[in-house]
Short mmCIF file of N, CA and C in Angstrom, two decimals:
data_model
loop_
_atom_site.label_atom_id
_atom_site.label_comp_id
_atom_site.label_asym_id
_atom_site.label_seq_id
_atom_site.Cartn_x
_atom_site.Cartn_y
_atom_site.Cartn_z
N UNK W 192 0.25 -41.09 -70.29
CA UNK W 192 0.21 -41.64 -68.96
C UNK W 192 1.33 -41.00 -68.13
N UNK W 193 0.93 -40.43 -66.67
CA UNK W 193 2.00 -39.96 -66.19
C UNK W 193 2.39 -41.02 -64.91
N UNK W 194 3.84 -41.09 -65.29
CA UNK W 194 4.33 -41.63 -63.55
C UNK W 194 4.57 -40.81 -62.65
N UNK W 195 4.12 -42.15 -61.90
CA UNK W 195 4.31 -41.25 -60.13
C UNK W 195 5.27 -42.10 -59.11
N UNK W 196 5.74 -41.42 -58.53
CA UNK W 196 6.56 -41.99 -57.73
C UNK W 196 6.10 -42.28 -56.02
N UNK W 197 6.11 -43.59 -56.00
CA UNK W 197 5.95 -43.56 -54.54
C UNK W 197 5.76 -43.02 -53.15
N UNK W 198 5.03 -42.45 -52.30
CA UNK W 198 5.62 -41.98 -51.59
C UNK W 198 6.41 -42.69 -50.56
N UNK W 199 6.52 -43.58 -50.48
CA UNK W 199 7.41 -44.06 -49.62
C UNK W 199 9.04 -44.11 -49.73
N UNK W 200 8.84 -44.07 -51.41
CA UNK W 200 10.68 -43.75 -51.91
C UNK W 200 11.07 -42.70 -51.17
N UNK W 201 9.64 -41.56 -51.44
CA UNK W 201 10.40 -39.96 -51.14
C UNK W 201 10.78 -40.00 -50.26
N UNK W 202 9.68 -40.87 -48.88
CA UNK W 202 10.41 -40.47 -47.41
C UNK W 202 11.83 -40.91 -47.00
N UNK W 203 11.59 -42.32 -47.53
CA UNK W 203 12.79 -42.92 -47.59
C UNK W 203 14.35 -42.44 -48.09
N UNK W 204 14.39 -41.41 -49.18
CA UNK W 204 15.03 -40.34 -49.60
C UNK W 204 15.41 -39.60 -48.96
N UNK W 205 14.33 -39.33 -48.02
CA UNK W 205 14.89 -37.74 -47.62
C UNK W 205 15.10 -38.08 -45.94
N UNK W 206 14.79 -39.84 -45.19
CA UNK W 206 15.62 -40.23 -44.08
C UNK W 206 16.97 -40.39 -44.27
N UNK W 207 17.43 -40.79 -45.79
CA UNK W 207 18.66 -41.47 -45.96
C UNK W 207 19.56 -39.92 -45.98
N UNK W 208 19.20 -38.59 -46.51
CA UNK W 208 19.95 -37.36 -46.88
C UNK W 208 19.88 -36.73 -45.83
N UNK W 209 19.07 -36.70 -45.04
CA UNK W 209 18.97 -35.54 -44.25
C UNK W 209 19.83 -35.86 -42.77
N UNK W 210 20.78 -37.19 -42.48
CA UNK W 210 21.64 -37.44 -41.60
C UNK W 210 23.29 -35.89 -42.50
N UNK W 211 23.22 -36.78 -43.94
CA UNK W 211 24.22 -36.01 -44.70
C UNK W 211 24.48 -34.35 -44.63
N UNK W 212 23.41 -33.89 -44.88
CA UNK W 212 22.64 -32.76 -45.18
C UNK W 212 23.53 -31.89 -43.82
N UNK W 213 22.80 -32.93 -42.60
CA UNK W 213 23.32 -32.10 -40.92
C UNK W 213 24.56 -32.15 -41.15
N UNK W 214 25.27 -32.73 -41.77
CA UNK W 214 26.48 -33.36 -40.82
C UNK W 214 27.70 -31.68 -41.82
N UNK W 215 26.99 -31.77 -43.31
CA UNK W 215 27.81 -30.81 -44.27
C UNK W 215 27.78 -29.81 -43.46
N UNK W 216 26.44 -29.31 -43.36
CA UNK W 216 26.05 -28.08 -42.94
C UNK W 216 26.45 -27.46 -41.31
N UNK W 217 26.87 -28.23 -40.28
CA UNK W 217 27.39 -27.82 -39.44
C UNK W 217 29.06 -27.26 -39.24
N UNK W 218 28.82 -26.31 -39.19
CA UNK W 218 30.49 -25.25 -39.51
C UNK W 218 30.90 -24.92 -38.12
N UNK W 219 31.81 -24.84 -37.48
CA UNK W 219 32.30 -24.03 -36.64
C UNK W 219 32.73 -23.18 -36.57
N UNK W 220 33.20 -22.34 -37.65
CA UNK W 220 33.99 -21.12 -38.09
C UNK W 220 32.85 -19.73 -37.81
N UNK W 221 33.81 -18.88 -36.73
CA UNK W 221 33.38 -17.99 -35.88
C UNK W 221 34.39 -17.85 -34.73
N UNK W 222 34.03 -16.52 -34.08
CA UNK W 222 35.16 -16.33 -32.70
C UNK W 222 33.82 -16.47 -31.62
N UNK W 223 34.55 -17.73 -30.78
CA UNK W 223 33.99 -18.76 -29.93
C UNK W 223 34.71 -18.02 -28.37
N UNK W 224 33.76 -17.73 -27.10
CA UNK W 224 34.87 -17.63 -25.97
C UNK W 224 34.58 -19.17 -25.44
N UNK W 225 35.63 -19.78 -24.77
CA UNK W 225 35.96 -21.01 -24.41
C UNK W 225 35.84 -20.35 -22.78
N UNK W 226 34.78 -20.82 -21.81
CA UNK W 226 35.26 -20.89 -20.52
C UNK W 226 35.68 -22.04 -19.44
N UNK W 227 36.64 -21.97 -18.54
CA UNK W 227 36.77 -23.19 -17.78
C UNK W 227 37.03 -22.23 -16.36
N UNK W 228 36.57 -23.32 -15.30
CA UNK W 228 37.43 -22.80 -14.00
C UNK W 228 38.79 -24.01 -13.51
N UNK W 229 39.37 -23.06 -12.67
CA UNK W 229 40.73 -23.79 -12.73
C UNK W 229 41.06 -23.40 -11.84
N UNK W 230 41.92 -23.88 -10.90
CA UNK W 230 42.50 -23.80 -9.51
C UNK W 230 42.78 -22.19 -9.23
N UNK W 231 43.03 -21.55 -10.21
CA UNK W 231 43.17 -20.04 -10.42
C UNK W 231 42.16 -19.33 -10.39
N UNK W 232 40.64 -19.97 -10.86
CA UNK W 232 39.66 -19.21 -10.98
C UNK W 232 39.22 -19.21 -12.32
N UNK W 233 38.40 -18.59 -12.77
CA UNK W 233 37.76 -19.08 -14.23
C UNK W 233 38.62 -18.10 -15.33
N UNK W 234 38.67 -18.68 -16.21
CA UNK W 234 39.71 -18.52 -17.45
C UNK W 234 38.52 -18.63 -18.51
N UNK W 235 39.26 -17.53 -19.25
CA UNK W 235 38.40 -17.44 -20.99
C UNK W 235 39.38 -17.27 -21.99
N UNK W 236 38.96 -17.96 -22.71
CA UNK W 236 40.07 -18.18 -24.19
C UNK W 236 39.15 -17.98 -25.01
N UNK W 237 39.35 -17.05 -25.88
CA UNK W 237 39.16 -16.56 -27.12
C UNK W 237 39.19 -17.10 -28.25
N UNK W 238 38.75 -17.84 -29.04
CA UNK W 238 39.28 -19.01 -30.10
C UNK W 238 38.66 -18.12 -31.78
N UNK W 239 39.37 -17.83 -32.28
CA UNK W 239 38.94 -17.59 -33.69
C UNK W 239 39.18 -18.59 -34.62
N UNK W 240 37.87 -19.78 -35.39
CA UNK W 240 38.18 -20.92 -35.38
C UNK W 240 37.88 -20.31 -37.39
N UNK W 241 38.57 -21.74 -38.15
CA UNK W 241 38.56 -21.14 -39.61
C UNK W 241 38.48 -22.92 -39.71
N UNK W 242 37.04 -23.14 -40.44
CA UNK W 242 36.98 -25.01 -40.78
C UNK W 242 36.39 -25.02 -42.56
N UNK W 243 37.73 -25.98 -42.83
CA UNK W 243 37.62 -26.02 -44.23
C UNK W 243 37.56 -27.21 -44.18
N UNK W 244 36.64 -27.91 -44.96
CA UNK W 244 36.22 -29.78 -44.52
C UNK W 244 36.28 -29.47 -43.18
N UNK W 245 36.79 -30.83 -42.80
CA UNK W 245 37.39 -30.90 -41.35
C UNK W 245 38.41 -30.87 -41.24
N UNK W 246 39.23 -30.34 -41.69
CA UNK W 246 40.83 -29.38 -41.15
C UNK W 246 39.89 -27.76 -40.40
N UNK W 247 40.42 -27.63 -39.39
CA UNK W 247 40.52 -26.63 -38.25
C UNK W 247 41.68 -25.77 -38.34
N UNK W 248 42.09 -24.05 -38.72
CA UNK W 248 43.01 -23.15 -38.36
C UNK W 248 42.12 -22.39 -37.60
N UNK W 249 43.26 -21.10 -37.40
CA UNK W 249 42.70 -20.51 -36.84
C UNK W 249 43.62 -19.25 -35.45
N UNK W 250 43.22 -18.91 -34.98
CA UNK W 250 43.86 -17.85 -33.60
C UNK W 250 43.57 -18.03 -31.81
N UNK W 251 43.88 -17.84 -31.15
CA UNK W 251 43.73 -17.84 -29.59
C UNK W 251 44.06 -16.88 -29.42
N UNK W 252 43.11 -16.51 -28.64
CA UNK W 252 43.79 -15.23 -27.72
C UNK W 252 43.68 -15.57 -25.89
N UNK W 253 45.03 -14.93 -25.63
CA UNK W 253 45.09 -15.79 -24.11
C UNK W 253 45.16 -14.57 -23.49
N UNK W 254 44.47 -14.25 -22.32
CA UNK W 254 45.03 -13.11 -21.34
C UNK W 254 46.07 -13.88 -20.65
N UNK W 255 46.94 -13.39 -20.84
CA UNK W 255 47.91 -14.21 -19.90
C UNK W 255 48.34 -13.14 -18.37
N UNK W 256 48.18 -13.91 -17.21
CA UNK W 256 48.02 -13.16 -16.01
C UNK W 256 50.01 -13.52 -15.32
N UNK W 257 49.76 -12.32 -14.34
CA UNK W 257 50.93 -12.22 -13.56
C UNK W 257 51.94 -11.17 -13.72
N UNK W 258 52.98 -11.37 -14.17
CA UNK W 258 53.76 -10.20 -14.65
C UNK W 258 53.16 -10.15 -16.59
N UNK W 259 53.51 -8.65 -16.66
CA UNK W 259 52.69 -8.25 -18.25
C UNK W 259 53.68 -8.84 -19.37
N UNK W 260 53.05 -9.99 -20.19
CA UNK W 260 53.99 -10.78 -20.99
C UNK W 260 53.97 -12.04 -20.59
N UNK W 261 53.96 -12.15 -19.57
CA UNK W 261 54.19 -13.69 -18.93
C UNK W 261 53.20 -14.23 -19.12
N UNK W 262 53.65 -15.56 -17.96
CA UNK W 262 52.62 -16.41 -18.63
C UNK W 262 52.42 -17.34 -16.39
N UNK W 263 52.15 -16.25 -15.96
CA UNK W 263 51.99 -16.38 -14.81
C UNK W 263 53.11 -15.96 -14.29
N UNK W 264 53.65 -16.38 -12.69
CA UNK W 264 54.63 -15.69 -12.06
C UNK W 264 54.39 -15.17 -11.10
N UNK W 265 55.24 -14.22 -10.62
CA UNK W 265 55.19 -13.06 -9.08
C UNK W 265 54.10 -12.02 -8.76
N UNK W 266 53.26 -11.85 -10.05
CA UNK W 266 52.01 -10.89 -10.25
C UNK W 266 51.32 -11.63 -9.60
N UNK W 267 50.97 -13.11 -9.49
CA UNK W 267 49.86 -13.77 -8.93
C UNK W 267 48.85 -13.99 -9.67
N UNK W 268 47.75 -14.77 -9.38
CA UNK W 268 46.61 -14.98 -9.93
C UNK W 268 45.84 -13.92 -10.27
N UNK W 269 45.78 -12.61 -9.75
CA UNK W 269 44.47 -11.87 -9.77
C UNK W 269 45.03 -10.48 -10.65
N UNK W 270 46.89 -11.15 -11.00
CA UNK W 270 47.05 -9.72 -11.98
C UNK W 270 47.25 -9.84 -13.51
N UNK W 271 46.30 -8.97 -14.23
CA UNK W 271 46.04 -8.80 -15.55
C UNK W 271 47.32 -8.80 -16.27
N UNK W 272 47.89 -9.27 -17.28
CA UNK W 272 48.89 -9.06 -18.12
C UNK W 272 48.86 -8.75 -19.48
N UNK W 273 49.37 -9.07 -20.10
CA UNK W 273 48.87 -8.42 -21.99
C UNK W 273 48.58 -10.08 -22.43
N UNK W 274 47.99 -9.58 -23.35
CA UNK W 274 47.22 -10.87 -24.11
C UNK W 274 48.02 -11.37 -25.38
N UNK W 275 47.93 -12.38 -25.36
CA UNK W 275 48.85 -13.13 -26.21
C UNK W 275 48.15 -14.11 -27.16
N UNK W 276 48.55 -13.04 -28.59
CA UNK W 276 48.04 -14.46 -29.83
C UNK W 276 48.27 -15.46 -30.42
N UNK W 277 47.83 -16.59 -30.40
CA UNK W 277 48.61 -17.63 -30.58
C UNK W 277 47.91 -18.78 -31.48
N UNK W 278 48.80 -19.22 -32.64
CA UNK W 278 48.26 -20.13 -33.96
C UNK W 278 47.01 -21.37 -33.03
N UNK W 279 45.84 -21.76 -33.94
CA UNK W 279 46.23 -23.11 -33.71
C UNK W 279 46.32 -24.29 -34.46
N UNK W 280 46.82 -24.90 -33.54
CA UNK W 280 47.23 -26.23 -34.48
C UNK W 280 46.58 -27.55 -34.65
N UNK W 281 47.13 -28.39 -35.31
CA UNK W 281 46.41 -29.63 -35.05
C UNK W 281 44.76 -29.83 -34.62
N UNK W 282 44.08 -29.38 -35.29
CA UNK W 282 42.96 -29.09 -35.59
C UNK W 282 42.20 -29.75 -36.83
N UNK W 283 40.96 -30.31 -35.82
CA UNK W 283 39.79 -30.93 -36.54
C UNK W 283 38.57 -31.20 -36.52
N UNK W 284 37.65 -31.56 -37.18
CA UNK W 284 36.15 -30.98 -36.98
C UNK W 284 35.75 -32.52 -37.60
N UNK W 285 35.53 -34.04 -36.94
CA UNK W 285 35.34 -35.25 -37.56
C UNK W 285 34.07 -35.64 -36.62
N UNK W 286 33.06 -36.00 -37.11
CA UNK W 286 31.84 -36.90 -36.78
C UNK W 286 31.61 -36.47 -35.63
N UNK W 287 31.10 -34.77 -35.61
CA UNK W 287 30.96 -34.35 -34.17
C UNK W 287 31.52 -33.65 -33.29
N UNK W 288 32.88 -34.30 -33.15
CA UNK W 288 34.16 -33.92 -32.22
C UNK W 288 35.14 -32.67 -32.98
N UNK W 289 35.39 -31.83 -31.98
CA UNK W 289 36.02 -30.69 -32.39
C UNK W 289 37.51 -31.07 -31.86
N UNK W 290 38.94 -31.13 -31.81
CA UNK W 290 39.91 -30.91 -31.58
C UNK W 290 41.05 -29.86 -32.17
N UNK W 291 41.32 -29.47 -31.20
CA UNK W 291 42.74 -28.55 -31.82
C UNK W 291 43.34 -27.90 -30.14
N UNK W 292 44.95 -27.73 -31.02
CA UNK W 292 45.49 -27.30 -29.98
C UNK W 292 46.58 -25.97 -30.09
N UNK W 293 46.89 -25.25 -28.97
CA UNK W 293 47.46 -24.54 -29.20
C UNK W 293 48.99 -24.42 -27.70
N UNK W 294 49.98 -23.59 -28.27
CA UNK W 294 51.04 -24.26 -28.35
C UNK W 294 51.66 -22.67 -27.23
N UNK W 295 51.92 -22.40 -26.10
CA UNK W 295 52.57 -20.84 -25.72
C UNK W 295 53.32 -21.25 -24.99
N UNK W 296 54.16 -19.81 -24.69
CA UNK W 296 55.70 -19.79 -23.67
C UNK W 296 56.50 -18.91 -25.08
N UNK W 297 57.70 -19.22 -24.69
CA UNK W 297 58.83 -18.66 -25.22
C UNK W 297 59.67 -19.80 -25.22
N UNK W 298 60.56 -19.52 -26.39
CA UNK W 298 62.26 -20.19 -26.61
C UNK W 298 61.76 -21.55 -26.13
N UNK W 299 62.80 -22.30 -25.34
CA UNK W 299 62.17 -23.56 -24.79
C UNK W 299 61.18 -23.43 -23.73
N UNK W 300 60.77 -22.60 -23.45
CA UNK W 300 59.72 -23.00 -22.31
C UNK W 300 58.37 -22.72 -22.90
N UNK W 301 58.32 -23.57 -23.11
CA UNK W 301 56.64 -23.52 -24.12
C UNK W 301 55.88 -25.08 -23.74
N UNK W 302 54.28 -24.92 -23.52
CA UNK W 302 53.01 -26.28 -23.45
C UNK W 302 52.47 -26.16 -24.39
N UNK W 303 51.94 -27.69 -24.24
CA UNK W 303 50.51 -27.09 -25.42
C UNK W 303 49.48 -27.99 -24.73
N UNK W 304 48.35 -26.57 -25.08
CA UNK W 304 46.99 -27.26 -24.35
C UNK W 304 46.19 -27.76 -25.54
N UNK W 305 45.66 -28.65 -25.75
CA UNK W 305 44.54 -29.10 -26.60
C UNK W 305 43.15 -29.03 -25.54
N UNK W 306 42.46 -28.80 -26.72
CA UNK W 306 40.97 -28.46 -26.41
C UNK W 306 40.16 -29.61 -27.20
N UNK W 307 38.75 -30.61 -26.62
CA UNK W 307 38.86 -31.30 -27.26
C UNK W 307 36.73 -31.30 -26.84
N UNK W 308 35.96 -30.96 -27.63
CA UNK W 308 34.83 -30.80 -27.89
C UNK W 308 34.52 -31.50 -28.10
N UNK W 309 33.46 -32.45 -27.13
CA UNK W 309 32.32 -33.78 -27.67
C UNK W 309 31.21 -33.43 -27.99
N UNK W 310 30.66 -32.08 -27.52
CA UNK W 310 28.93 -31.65 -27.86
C UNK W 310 28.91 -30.35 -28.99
N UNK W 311 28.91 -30.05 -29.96
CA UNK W 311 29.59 -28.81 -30.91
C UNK W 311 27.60 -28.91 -30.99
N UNK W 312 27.41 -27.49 -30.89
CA UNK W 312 26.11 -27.08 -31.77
C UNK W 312 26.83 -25.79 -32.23
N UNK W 313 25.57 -24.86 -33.36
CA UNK W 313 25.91 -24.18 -34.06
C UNK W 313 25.79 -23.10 -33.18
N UNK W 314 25.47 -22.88 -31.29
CA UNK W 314 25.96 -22.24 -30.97
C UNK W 314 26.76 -22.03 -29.43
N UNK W 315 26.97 -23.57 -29.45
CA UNK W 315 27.57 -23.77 -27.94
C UNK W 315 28.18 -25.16 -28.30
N UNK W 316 29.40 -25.56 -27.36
CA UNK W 316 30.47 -26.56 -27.41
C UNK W 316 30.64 -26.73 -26.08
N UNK W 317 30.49 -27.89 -25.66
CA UNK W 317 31.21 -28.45 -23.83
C UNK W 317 32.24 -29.58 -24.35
N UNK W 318 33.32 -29.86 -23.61
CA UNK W 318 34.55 -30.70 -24.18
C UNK W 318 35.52 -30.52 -22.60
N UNK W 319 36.48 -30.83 -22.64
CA UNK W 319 37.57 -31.04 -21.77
C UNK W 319 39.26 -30.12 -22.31
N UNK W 320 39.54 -28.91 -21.28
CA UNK W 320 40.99 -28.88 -22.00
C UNK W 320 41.97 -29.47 -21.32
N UNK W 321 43.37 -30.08 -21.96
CA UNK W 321 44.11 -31.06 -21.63
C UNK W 321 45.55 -30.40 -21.81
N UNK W 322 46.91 -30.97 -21.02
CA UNK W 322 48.01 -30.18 -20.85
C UNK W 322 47.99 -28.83 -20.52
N UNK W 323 49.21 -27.97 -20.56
CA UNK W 323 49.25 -27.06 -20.18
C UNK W 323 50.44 -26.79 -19.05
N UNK W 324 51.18 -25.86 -18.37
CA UNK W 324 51.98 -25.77 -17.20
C UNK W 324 52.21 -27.00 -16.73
N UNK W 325 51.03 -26.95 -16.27
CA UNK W 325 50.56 -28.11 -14.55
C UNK W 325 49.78 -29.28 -15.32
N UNK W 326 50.33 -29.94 -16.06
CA UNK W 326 49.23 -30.87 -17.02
C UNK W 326 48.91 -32.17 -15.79
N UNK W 327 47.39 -31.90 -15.49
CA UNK W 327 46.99 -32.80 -14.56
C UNK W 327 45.79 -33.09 -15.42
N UNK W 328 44.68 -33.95 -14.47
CA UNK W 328 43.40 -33.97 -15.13
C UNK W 328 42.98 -32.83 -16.03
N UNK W 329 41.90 -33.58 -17.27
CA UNK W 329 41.60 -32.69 -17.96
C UNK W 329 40.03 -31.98 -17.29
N UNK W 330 40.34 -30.53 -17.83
CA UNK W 330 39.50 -29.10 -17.14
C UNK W 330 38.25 -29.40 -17.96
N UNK W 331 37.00 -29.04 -17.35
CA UNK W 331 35.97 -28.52 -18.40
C UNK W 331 35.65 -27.42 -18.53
N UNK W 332 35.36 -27.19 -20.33
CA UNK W 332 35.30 -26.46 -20.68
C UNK W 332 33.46 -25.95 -21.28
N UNK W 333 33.31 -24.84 -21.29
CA UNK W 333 32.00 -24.69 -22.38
C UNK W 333 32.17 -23.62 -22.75
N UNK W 334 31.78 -23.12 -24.33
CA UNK W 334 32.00 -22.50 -25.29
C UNK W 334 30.55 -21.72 -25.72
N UNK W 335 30.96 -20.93 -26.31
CA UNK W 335 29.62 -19.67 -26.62
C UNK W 335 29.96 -19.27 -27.66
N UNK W 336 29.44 -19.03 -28.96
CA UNK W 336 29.57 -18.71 -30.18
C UNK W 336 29.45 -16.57 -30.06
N UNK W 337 30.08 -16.13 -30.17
CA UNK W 337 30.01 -14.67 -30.29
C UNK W 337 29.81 -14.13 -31.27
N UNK W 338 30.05 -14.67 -33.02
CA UNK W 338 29.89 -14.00 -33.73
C UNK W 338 30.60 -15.19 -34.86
N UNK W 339 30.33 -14.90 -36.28
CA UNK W 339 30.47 -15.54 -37.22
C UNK W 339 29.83 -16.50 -37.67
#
């Protein structure tokens, strides 16, 4: 005599796994450009993101404008400077939400902006970035997966 199994177990099985299933399987790890506009004009950040569980490392890359090195200044808004790499930190990937932040300047004069993702798909992110220089309301942001 052979048993058989229900089908209603199976479906029931595979409603209860397949919430699990999404949730493992969504990674963020890839170099992401982050865009926002900002009283300056629209800004792109470069994010090379690295997610192990949900701990978040990883790189930024900032064009930083004005004089070359700086981090704004007498160059003005519309002049190119060298780009600057920078850790990030405090980073996490929990029930959805992406956070992490990253930290620039020199010696004591250093912000940190956190970036903070409510919509993550496997190939676009919209969220809010927060602090920074001029830490006022938080900016929006949306994100584009480039590769990884």
């Amino acid at each position: 005599m052979r048993k058989t199994i229900p089908l209603g177990l199976i479906g029931l099985l595979i409603l209860l796994t397949a919430p699990l299933t999404a949730l493992r399987a969504q990674d963020v790890t890839g170099t992401w450009d982050l865009t926002s506009t900002t009283q300056r004009g629209e800004r792109t950040v470069t994010v090379n993101l690295v997610q192990d569980g949900t701990k978040i490392t990883g790189k930024a890359m900032m064009a930083m404008r004005g004089r070359p090195g700086g981090a704004g200044g007498a160059g003005g808004a519309g002049g190119a400077g060298q780009a600057q790499e920078v850790a990030i930190t405090d980073g996490s990937f929990e029930d959805g939400k992406l956070t992490f932040s990253i930290v620039m300047g020199r010696g004591e004069r250093t912000f940190t902006q956190t970036f903070t993702a409510t919509t993550v798909t496997a190939e676009t992110m919209e969220g809010t970035m927060s602090g920074g220089m001029r830490a006022a309301d938080p900016i929006p942001f949306k994100g584009v997966k480039k590769e990884g």
